[in-house]
mmCIF file of C-alpha atoms and ligand atoms in Angstrom:
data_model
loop_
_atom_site.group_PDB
_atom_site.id
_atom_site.type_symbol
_atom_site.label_atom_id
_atom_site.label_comp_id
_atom_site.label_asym_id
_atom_site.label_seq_id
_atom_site.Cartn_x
_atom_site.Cartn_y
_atom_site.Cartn_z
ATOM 1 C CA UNK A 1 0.000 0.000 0.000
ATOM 2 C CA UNK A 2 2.233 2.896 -0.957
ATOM 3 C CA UNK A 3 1.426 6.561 0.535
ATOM 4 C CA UNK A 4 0.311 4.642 3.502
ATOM 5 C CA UNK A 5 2.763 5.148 6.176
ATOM 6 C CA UNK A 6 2.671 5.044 10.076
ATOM 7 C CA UNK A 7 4.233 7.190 12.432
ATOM 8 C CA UNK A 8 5.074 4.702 14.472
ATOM 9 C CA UNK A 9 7.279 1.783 13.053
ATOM 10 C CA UNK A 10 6.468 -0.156 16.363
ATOM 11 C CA UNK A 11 3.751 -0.057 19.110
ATOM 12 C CA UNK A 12 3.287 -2.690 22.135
ATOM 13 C CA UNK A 13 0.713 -1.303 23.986
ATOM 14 C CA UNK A 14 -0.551 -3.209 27.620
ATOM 15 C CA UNK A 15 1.363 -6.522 26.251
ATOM 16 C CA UNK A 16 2.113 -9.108 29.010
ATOM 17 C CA UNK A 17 3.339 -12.283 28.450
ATOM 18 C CA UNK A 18 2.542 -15.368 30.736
ATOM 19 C CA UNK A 19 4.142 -18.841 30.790
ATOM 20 C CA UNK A 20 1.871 -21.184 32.600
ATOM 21 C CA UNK A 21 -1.140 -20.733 35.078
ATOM 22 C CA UNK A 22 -1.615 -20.555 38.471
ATOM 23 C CA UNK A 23 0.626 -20.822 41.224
ATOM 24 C CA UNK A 24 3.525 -21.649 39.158
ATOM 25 C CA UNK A 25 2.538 -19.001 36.507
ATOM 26 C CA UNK A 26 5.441 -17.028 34.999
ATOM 27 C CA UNK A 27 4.902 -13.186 34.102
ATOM 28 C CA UNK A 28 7.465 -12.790 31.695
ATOM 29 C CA UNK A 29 6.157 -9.254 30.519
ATOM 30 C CA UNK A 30 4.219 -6.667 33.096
ATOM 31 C CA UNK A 31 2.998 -4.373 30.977
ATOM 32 C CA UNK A 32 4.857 -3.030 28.042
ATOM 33 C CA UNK A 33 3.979 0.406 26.634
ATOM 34 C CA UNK A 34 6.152 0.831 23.861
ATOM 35 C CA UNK A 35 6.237 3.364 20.713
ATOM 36 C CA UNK A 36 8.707 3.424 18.201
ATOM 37 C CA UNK A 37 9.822 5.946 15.411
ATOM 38 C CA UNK A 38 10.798 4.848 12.125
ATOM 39 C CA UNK A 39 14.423 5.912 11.514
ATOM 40 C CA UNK A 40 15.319 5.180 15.023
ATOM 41 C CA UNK A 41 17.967 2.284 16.873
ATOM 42 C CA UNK A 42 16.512 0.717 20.185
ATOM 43 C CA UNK A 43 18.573 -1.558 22.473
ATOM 44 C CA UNK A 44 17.005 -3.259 24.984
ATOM 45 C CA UNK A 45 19.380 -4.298 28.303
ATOM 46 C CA UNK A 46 17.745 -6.136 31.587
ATOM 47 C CA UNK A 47 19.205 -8.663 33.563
ATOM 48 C CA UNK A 48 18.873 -12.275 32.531
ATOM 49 C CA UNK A 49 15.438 -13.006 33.098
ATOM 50 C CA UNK A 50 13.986 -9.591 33.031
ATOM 51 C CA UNK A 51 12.109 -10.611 29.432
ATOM 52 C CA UNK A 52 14.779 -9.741 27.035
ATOM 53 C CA UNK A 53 14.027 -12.616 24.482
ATOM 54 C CA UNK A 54 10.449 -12.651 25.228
ATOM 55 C CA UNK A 55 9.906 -9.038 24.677
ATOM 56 C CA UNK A 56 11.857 -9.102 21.241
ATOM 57 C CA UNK A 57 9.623 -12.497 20.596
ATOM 58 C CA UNK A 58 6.739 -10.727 20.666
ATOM 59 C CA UNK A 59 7.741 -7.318 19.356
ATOM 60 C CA UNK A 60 8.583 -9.289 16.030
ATOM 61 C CA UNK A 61 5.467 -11.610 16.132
ATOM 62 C CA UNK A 62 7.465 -14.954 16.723
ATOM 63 C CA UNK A 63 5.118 -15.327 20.353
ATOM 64 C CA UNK A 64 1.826 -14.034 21.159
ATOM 65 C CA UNK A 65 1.122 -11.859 23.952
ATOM 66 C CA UNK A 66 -0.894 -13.214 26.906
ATOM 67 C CA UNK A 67 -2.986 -10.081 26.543
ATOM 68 C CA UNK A 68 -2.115 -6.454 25.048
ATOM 69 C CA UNK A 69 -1.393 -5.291 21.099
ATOM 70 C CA UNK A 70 1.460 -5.248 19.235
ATOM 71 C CA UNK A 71 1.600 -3.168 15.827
ATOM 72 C CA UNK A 72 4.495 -3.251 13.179
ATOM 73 C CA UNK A 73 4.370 -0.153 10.670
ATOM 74 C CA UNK A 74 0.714 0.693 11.672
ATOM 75 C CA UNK A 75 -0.054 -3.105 10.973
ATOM 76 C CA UNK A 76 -1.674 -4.719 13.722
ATOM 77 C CA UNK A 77 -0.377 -8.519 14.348
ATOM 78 C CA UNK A 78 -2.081 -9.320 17.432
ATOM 79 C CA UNK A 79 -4.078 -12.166 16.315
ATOM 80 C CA UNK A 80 -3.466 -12.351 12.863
ATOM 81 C CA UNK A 81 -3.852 -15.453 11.333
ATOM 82 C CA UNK A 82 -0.147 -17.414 11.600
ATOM 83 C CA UNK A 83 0.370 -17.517 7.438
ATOM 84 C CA UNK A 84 -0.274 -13.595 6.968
ATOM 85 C CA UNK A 85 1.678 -13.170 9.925
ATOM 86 C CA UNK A 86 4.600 -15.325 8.440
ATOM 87 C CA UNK A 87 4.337 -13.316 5.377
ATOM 88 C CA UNK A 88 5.053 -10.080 7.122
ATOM 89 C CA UNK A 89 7.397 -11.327 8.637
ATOM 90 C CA UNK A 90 9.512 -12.563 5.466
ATOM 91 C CA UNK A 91 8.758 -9.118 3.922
ATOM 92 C CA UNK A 92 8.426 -6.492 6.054
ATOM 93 C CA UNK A 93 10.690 -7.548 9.094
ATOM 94 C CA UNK A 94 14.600 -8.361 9.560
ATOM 95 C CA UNK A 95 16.272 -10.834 11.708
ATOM 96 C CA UNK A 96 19.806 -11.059 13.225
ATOM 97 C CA UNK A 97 20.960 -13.663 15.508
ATOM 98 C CA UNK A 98 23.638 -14.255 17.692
ATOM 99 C CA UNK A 99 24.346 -17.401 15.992
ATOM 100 C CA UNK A 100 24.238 -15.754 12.489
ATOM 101 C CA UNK A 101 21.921 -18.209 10.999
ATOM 102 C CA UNK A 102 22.986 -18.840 7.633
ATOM 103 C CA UNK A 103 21.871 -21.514 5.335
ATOM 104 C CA UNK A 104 25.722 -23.756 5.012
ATOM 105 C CA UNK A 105 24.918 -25.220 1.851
ATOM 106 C CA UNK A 106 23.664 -21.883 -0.130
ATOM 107 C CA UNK A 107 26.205 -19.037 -1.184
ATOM 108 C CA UNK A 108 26.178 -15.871 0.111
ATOM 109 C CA UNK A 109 24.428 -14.173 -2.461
ATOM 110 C CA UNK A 110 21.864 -16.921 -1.888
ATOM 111 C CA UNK A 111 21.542 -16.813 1.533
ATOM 112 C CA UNK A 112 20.654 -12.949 0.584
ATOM 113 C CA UNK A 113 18.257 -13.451 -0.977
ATOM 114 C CA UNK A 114 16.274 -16.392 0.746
ATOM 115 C CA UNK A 115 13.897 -13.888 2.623
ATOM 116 C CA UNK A 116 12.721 -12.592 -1.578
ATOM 117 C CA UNK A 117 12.554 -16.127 -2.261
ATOM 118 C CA UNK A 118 10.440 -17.627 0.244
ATOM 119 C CA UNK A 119 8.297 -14.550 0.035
ATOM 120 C CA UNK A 120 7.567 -15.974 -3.284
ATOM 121 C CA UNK A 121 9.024 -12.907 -5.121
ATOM 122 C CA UNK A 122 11.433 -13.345 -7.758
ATOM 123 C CA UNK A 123 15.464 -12.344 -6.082
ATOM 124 C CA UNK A 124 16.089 -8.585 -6.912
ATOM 125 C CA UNK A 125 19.918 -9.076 -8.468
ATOM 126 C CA UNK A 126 20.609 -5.780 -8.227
ATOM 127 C CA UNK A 127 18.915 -5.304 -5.100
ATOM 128 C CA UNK A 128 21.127 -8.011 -3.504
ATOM 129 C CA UNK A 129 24.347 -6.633 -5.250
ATOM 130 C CA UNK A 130 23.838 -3.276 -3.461
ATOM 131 C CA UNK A 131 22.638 -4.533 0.419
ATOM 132 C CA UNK A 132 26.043 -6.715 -0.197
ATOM 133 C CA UNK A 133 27.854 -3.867 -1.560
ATOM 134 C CA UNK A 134 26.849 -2.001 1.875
ATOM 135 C CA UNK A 135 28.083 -4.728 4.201
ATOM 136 C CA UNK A 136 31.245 -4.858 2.612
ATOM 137 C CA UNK A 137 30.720 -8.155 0.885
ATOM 138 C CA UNK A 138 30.645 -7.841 -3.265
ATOM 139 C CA UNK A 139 33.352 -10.172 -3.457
ATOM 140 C CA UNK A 140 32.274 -13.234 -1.352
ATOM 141 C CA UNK A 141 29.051 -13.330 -3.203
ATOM 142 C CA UNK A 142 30.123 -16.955 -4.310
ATOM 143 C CA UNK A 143 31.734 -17.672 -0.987
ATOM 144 C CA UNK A 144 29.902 -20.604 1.452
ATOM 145 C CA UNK A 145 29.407 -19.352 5.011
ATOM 146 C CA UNK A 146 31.921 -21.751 6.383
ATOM 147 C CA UNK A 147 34.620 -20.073 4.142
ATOM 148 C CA UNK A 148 33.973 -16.483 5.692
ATOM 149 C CA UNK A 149 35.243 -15.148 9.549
ATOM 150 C CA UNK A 150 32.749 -14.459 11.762
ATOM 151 C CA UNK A 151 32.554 -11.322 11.525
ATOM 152 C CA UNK A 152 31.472 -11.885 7.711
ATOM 153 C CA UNK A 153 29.026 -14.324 8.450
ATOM 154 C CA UNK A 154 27.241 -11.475 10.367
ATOM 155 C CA UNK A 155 27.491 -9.225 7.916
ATOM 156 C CA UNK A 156 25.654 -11.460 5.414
ATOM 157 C CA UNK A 157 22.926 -12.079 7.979
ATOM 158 C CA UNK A 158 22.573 -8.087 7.797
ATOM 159 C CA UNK A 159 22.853 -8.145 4.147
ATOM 160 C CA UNK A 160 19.760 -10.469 4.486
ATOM 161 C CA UNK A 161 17.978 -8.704 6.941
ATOM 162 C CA UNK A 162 18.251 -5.053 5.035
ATOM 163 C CA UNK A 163 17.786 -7.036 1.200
ATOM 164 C CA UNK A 164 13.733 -6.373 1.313
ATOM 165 C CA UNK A 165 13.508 -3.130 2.946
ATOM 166 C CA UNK A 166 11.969 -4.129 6.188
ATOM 167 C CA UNK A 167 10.347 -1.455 8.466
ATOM 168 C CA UNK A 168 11.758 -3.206 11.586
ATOM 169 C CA UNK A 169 15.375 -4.870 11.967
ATOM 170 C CA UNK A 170 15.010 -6.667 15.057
ATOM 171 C CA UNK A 171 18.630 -7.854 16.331
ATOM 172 C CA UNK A 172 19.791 -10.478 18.949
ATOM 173 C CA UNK A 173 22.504 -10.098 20.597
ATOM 174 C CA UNK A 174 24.165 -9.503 17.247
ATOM 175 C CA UNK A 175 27.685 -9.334 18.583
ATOM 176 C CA UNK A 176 27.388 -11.852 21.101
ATOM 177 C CA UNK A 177 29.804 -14.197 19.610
ATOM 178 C CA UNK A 178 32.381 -11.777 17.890
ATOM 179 C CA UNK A 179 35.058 -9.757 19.457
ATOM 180 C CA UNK A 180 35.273 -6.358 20.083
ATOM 181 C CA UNK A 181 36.590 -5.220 16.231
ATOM 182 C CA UNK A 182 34.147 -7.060 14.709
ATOM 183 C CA UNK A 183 31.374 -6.623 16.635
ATOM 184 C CA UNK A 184 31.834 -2.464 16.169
ATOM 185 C CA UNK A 185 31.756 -3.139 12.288
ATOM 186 C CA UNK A 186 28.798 -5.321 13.003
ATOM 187 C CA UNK A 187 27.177 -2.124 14.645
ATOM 188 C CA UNK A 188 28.411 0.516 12.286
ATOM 189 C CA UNK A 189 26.391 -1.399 9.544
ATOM 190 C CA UNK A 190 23.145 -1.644 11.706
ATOM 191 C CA UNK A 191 23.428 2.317 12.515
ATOM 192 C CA UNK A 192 24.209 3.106 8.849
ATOM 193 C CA UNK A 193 20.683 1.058 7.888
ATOM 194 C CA UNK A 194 19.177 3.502 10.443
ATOM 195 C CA UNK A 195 20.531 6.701 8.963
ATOM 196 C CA UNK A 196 20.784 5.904 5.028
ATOM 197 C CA UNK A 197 18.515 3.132 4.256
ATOM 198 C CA UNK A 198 16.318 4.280 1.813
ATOM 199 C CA UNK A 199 12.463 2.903 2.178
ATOM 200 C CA UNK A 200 11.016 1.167 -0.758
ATOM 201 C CA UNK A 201 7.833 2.623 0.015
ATOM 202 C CA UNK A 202 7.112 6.738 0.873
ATOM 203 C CA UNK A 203 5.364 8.567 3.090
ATOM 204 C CA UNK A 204 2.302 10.663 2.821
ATOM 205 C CA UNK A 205 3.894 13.386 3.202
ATOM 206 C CA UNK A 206 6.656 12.007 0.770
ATOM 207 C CA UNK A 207 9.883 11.281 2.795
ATOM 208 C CA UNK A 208 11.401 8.510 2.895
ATOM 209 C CA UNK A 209 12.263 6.861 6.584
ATOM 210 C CA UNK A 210 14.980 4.695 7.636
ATOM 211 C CA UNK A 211 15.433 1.200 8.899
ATOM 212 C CA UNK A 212 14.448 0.913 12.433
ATOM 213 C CA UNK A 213 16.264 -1.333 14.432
ATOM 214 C CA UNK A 214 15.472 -2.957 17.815
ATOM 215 C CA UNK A 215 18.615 -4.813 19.256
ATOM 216 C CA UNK A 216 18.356 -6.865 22.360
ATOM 217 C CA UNK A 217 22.189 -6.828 24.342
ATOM 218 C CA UNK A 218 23.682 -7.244 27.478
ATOM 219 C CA UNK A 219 26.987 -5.748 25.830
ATOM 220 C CA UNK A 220 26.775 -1.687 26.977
ATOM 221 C CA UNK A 221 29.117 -0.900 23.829
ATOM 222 C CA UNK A 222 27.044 -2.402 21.738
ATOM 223 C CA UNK A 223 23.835 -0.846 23.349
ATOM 224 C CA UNK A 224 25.820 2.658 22.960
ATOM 225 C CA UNK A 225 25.581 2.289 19.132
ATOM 226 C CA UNK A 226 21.689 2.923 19.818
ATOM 227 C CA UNK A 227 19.945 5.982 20.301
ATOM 228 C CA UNK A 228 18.309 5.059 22.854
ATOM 229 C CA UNK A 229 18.297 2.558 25.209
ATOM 230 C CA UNK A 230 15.512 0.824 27.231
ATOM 231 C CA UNK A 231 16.095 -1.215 30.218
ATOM 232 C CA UNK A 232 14.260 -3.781 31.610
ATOM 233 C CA UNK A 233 13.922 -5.523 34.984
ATOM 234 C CA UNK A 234 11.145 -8.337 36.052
ATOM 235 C CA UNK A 235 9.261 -7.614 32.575
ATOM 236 C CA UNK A 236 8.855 -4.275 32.911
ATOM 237 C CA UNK A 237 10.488 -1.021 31.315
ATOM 238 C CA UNK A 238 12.438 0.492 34.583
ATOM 239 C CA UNK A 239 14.503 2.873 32.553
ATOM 240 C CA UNK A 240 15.932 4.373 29.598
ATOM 241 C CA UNK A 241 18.516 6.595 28.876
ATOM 242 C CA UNK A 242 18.947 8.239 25.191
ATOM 243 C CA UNK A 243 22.484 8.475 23.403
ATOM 244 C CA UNK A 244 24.106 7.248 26.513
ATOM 245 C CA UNK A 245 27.960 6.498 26.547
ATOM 246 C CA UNK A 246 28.874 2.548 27.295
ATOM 247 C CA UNK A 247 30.029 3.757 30.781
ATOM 248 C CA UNK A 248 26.404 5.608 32.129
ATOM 249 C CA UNK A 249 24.723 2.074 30.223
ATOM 250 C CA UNK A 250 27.004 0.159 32.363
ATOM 251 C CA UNK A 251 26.211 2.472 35.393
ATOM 252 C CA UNK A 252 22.319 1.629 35.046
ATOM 253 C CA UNK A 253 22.757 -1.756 34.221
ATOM 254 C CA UNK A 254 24.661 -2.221 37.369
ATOM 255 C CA UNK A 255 22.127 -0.228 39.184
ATOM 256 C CA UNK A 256 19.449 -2.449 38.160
ATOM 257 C CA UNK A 257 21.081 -5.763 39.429
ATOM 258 C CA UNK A 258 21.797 -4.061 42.536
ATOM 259 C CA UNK A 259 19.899 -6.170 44.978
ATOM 260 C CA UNK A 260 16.288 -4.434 46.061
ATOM 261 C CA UNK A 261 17.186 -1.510 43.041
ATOM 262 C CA UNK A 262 13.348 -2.295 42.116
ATOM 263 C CA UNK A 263 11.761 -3.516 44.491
ATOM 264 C CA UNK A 264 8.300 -2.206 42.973
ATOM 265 C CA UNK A 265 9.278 -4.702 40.214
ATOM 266 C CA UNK A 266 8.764 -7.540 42.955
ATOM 267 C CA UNK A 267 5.319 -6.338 44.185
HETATM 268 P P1 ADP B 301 15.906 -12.689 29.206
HETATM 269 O O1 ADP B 301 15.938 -12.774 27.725
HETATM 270 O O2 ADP B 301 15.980 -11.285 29.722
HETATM 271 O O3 ADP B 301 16.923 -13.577 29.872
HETATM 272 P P2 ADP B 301 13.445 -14.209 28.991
HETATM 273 O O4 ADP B 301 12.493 -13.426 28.172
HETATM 274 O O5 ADP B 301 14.165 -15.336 28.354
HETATM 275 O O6 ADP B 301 14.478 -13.215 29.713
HETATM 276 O O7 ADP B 301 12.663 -14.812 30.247
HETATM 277 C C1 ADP B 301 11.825 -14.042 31.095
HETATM 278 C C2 ADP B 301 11.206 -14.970 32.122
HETATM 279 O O8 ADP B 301 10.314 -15.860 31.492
HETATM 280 C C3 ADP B 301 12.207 -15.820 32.867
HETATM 281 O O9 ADP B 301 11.769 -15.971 34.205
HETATM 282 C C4 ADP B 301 12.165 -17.137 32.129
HETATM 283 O O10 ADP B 301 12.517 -18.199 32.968
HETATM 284 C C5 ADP B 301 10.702 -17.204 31.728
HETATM 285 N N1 ADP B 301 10.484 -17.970 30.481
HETATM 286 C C6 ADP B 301 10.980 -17.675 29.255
HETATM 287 N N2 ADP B 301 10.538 -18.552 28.352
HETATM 288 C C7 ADP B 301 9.759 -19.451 29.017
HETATM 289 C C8 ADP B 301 9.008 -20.591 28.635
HETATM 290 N N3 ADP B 301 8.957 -21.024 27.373
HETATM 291 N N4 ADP B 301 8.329 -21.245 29.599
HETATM 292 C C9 ADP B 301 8.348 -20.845 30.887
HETATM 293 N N5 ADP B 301 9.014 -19.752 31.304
HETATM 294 C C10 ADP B 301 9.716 -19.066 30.394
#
């Protein structure tokens, strides 16, 4: 639907998240009240167990909420049926993962364009020679995964996140298993999708917004790539603290593990 933009790129509103009933019934979200702009790069930090993955899950429809909405570029998901939700999902959203998640026995270029492919669209060639152009890749294109670092591996995973335009990049724990180098190239790419990705589709009012990305971390480096960053504690958004430097993140992160920092969280 071109011309038919939303302000927000994401919106939770009210979502909880419950594992189990009863007495042994885990609240894995409280609450979450979340808008998002387009053009903008979210990380989320929390202690383990504070709803990291769980939040992310359900920000980028791969769980359901208990109860509460979630909307993805003015697109409501909550309760959409689970093969037009798959759909969006292979069009309009991007995935990183710690573990890269690359098809072994496909090229790069093919892993690139996999998302095209099982979206049932015919693969873009010049489309994927320009989102591997921008990762730094052009001449791996042939290349397996288990002949690149890393560090490369990642970059194709980004390549094949960015190749369909998605509204939302959502990231996890991206750098988690590269060192410190890599892992700021890995982040330099994700910010650059945020500030110069161009939008297949327009606005209304005919400007054309960035990639968003939402990154889940526990790395405050990483998180300081973002420009903001939201912090959670017993599935709930305690705090958040906008261009922060990987020393204040740290600061609040340690603050939140403190024992009794929240102790509203436990009520
Ligand atoms: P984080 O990513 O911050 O470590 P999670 O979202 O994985 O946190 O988990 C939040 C809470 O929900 C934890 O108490 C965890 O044990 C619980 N949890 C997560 N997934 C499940 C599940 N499938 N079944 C039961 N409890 C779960």
């Amino acid at each position: 639907m071109a011309g038919d933009r939303a302000d927000w790129a994401v919106e939770l509103h009210g979502v909880h998240r419950r594992y189990g009933r009863g007495r042994t019934a885990v609240h894995a979200l409280r609450g979450i009240d979340l808008t998002l702009r387009p053009g903008t790069f979210t990380a989320v930090m929390g202690p383990s167990g504070s709803g990291k993955s769980t939040f992310l899950q359900c920000a980028a429809g791969l769980d359901r909420p208990t109860t509460g909405t979630v909307r993805l570029g003015g697109t409501e998901i909550t309760g959409m049926k689970e093969n037009k939700l798959t759909a969006l999902r292979r069009t309009r959203l991007g995935f990183v993962f710690q573990a890269f998640n690359l098809l072994p026995s496909l090229t790069v270029e093919q892993n690139v364009v996999l998302p095209m492919r099982l979206a049932g669209h015919r693969p873009d060639r010049r489309r994927t020679a320009e989102v591997l152009a921008q990762v730094g890749l052009s001449d791996k294109a042939r290349r397996r995964p288990a002949q690149l670092s890393g560090g490369q591996q990642q970059r194709v995973a980004i390549a094949r996140a960015l190749v369909t335009r998605p509204d939302v990049v959502f990231a996890d724990e991206p750098t988690g298993a590269l060192d410190t180098t890599t892992a700021a190239e890995i982040l330099s790419l994700l910010r650059q999708a945020v500030d110069t990705l161009p939008h297949a589709r327009t606005t209304s009012r005919g400007g054309t917004p960035m990639a968003t990305v939402v990154m889940v971390t526990h790395d405050p480096s990483a998180a300081a790539w973002a420009d903001r960053v939201l912090f959670l504690a017993d599935g709930e958004i305690v705090d958040h603290l906008d261009r922060g430097t990987p020393a204040q993140i740290a600061d609040r992160m340690t603050a939140l593990t403190a024992p009794h920092a929240f102790t509203q969280a436990a009520a």
